[in-house]
XYZ file of C-alpha atoms in Angstrom:
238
model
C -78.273 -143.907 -19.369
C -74.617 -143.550 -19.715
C -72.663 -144.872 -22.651
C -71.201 -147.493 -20.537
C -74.216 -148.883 -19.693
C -75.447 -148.493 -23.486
C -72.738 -150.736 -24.563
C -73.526 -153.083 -21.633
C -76.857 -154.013 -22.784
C -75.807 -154.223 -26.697
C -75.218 -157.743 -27.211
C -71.564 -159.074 -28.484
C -71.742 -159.684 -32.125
C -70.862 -163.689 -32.328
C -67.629 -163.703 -34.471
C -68.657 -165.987 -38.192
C -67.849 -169.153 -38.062
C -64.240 -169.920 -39.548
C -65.285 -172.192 -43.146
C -62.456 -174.183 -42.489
C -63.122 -175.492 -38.793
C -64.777 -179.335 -39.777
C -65.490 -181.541 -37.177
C -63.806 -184.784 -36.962
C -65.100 -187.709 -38.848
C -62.942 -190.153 -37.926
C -64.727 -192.431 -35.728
C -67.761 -192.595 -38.827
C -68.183 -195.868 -40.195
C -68.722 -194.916 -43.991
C -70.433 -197.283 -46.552
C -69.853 -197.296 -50.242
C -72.750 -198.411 -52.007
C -71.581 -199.895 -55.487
C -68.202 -200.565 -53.973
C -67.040 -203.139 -56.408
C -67.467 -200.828 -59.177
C -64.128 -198.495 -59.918
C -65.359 -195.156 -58.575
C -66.643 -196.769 -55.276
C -63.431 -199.534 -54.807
C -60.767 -196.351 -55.176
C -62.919 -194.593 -52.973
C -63.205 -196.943 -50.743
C -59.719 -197.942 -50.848
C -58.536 -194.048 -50.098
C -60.361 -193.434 -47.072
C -59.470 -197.150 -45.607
C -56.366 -196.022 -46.262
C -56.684 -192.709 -43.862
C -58.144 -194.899 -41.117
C -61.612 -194.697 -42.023
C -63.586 -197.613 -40.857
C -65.074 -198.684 -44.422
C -67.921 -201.074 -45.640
C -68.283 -201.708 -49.256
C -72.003 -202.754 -50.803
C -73.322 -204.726 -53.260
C -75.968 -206.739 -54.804
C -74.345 -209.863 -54.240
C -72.176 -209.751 -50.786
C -70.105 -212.642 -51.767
C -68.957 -209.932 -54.403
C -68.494 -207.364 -51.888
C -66.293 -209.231 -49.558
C -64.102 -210.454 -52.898
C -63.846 -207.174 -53.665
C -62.994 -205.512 -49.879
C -59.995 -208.500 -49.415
C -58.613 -207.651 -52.638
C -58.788 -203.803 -51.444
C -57.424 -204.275 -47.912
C -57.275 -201.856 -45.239
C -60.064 -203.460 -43.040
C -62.273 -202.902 -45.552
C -65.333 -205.315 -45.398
C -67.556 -206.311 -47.861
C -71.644 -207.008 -47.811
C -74.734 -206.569 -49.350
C -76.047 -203.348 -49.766
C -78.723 -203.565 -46.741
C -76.551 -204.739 -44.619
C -73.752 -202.274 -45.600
C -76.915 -199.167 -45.363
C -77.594 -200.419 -41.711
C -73.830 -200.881 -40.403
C -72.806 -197.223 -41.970
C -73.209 -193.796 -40.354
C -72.750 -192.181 -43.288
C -73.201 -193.989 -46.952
C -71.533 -192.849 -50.552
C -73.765 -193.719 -53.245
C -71.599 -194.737 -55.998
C -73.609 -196.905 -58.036
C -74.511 -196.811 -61.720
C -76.879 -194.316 -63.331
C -79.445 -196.618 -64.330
C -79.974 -198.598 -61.614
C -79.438 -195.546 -59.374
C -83.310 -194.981 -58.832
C -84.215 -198.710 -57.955
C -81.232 -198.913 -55.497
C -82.237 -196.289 -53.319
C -85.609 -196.739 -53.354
C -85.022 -200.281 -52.029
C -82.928 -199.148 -49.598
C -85.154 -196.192 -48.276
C -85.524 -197.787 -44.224
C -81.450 -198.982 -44.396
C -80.679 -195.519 -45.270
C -83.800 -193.327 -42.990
C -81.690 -191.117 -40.418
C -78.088 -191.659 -42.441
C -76.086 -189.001 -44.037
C -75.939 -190.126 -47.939
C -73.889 -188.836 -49.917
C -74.394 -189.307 -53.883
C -71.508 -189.149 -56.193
C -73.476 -190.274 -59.252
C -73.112 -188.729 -62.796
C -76.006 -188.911 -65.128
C -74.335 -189.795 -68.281
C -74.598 -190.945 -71.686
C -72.848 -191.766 -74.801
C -72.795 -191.361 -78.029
C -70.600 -191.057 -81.027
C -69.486 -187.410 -80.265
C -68.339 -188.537 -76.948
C -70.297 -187.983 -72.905
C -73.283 -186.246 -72.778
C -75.185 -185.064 -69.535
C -77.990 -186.244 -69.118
C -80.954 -184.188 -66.592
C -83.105 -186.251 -64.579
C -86.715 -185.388 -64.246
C -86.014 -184.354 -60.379
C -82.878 -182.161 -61.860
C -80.027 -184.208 -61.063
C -78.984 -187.969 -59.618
C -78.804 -186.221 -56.021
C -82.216 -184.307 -56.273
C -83.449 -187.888 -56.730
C -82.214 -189.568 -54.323
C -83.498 -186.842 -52.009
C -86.981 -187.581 -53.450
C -86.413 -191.003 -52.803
C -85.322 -190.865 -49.418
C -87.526 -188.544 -47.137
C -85.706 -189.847 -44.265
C -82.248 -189.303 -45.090
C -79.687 -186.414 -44.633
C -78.865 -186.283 -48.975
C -75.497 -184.599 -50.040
C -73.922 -184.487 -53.161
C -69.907 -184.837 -53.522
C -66.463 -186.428 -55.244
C -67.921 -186.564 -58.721
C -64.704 -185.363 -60.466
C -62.270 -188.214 -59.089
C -60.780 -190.338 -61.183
C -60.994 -193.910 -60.650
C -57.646 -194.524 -61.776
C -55.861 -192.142 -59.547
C -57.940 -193.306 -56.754
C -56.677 -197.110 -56.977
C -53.284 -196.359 -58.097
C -51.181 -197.535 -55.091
C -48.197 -195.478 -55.820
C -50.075 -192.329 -55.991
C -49.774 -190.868 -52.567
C -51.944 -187.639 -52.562
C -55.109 -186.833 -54.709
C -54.300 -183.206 -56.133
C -57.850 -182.112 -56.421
C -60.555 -180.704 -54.575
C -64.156 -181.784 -53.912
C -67.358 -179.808 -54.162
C -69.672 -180.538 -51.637
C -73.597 -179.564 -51.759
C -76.394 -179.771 -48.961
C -79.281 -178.440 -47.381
C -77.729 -178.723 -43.968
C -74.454 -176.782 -43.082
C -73.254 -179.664 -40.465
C -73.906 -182.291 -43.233
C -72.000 -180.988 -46.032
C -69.312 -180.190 -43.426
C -69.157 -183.603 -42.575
C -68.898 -184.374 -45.923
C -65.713 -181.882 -46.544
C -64.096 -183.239 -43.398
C -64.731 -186.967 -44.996
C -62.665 -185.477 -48.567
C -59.819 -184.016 -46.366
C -59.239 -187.125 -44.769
C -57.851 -188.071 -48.018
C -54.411 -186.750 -48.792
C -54.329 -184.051 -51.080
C -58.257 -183.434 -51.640
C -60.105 -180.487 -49.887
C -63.820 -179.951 -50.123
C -65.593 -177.112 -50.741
C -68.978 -175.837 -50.282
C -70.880 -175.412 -53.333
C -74.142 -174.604 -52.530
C -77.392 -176.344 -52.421
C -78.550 -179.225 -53.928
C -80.734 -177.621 -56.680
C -77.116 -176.464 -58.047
C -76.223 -180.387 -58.020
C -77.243 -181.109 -62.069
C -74.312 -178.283 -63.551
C -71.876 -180.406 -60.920
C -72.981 -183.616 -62.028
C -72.626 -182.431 -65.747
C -69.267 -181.016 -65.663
C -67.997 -184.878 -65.259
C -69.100 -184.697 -69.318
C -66.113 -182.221 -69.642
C -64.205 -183.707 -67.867
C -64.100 -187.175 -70.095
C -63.465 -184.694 -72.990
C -60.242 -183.209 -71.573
C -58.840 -186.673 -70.314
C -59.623 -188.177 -74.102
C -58.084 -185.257 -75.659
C -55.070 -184.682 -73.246
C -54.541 -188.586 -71.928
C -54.386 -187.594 -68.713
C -57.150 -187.968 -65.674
C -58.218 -184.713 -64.400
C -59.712 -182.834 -61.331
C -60.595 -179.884 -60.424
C -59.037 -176.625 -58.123
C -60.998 -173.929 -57.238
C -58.559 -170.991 -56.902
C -58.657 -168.363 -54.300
C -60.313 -170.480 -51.521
């Protein structure tokens, strides 16, 4: 066999996929569940604002729709099942406690969507925020227990609300740390943060590494109380 034909049958090495190249998301219809609350209104009002098709949920849809005129954009407002069923891909942004008994009531709305939970166990005390670690390991561990049939991610648990309703704040200087099981998913999910100006995410690994995420929003609080400010997070050299 001559070298020629050596190199003939060695198969090309398939060049590794460039991190960067996300697929477009545009066309998604994206559902915020707890959408009247601060986190999921500025969120929902940024990526309405890119020209994402948005639904926002709640218990009560007369106070979703209140809450989706008063954002604008398109955005429209029901209650959480119907806002599960209309979405192809839904942010969980609802509070801690109730965070268990929301999804599990929503487990056929959500079977076959992309989720994508962006809750922060927390508590309180007198020293200040304090994580706290759910018996599955973190808020997005559960809601993977809790819903078989969904694609779970965890992301854009280090926004501030503020900066994400202020109108006169054009870009978001942060970035997002995105974690899956599923490469395409949590590629999705980074596309989704780069629609809005300013924000890129980033892969962060799996979602057993979600609690330490979830957690750092505890530090966060800290520096904003100490400093005044509302900060976010840069990974450098990415």
């Amino acid at each position: 066999m001559t070298s020629s034909d050596s190199a003939a049958q060695t198969p090309a090495k398939v060049p590794a996929k460039d991190p960067w190249d996300l697929p477009d998301v545009s066309g998604l219809v994206v559902g915020v569940l707890g959408g009247t609350g601060p986190q999921g209104k500025g969120l929902a009002y940024r990526l309405a604002r890119a020209g994402q098709k948005v639904i926002i949920g709640s218990r009560a849809a007369e106070r979703a729709r209140a809450a989706a005129e008063e954002i604008g954009h398109g955005v429209e407002g029901a209650d959480n099942a119907e806002c599960a069923r209309r979405s192809d891909l839904v942010i969980v942004a609802v509070p801690w406690d109730g965070h268990g008994k929301t999804l599990e009531s929503l487990r056929a709305e959500l079977a076959g969507k992309l989720v994508v939970d962006c809750v922060n166990p927390l508590g309180f005390d007198k020293k200040g925020a304090y994580a706290i670690k759910p018996e599955e390991g973190s808020a997005a561990e559960q809601a993977a227990a809790l819903l078989p049939d969904s694609r779970v991610t965890a992301a854009f648990h280090h926004l501030s609300a503020v900066l994400l309703q202020d109108p006169e704040i054009e870009e978001i200087d942060t970035d997002v740390m995105v974690l899956g099981e599923e490469r395409a998913d949590v590629e999705a999910v980074q596309a989704l943060a780069g629609r809005i100006p300013g924000m890129r995410g980033i892969f962060a690994g799996r979602l057993r590494n979600a609690h330490q995420v979830e957690s750092l929003v505890a530090n966060l609080i800290s520096v904003n109380r100490r400093y005044k400010a509302h900060a976010g997070l840069r990974v450098t050299d990415v």
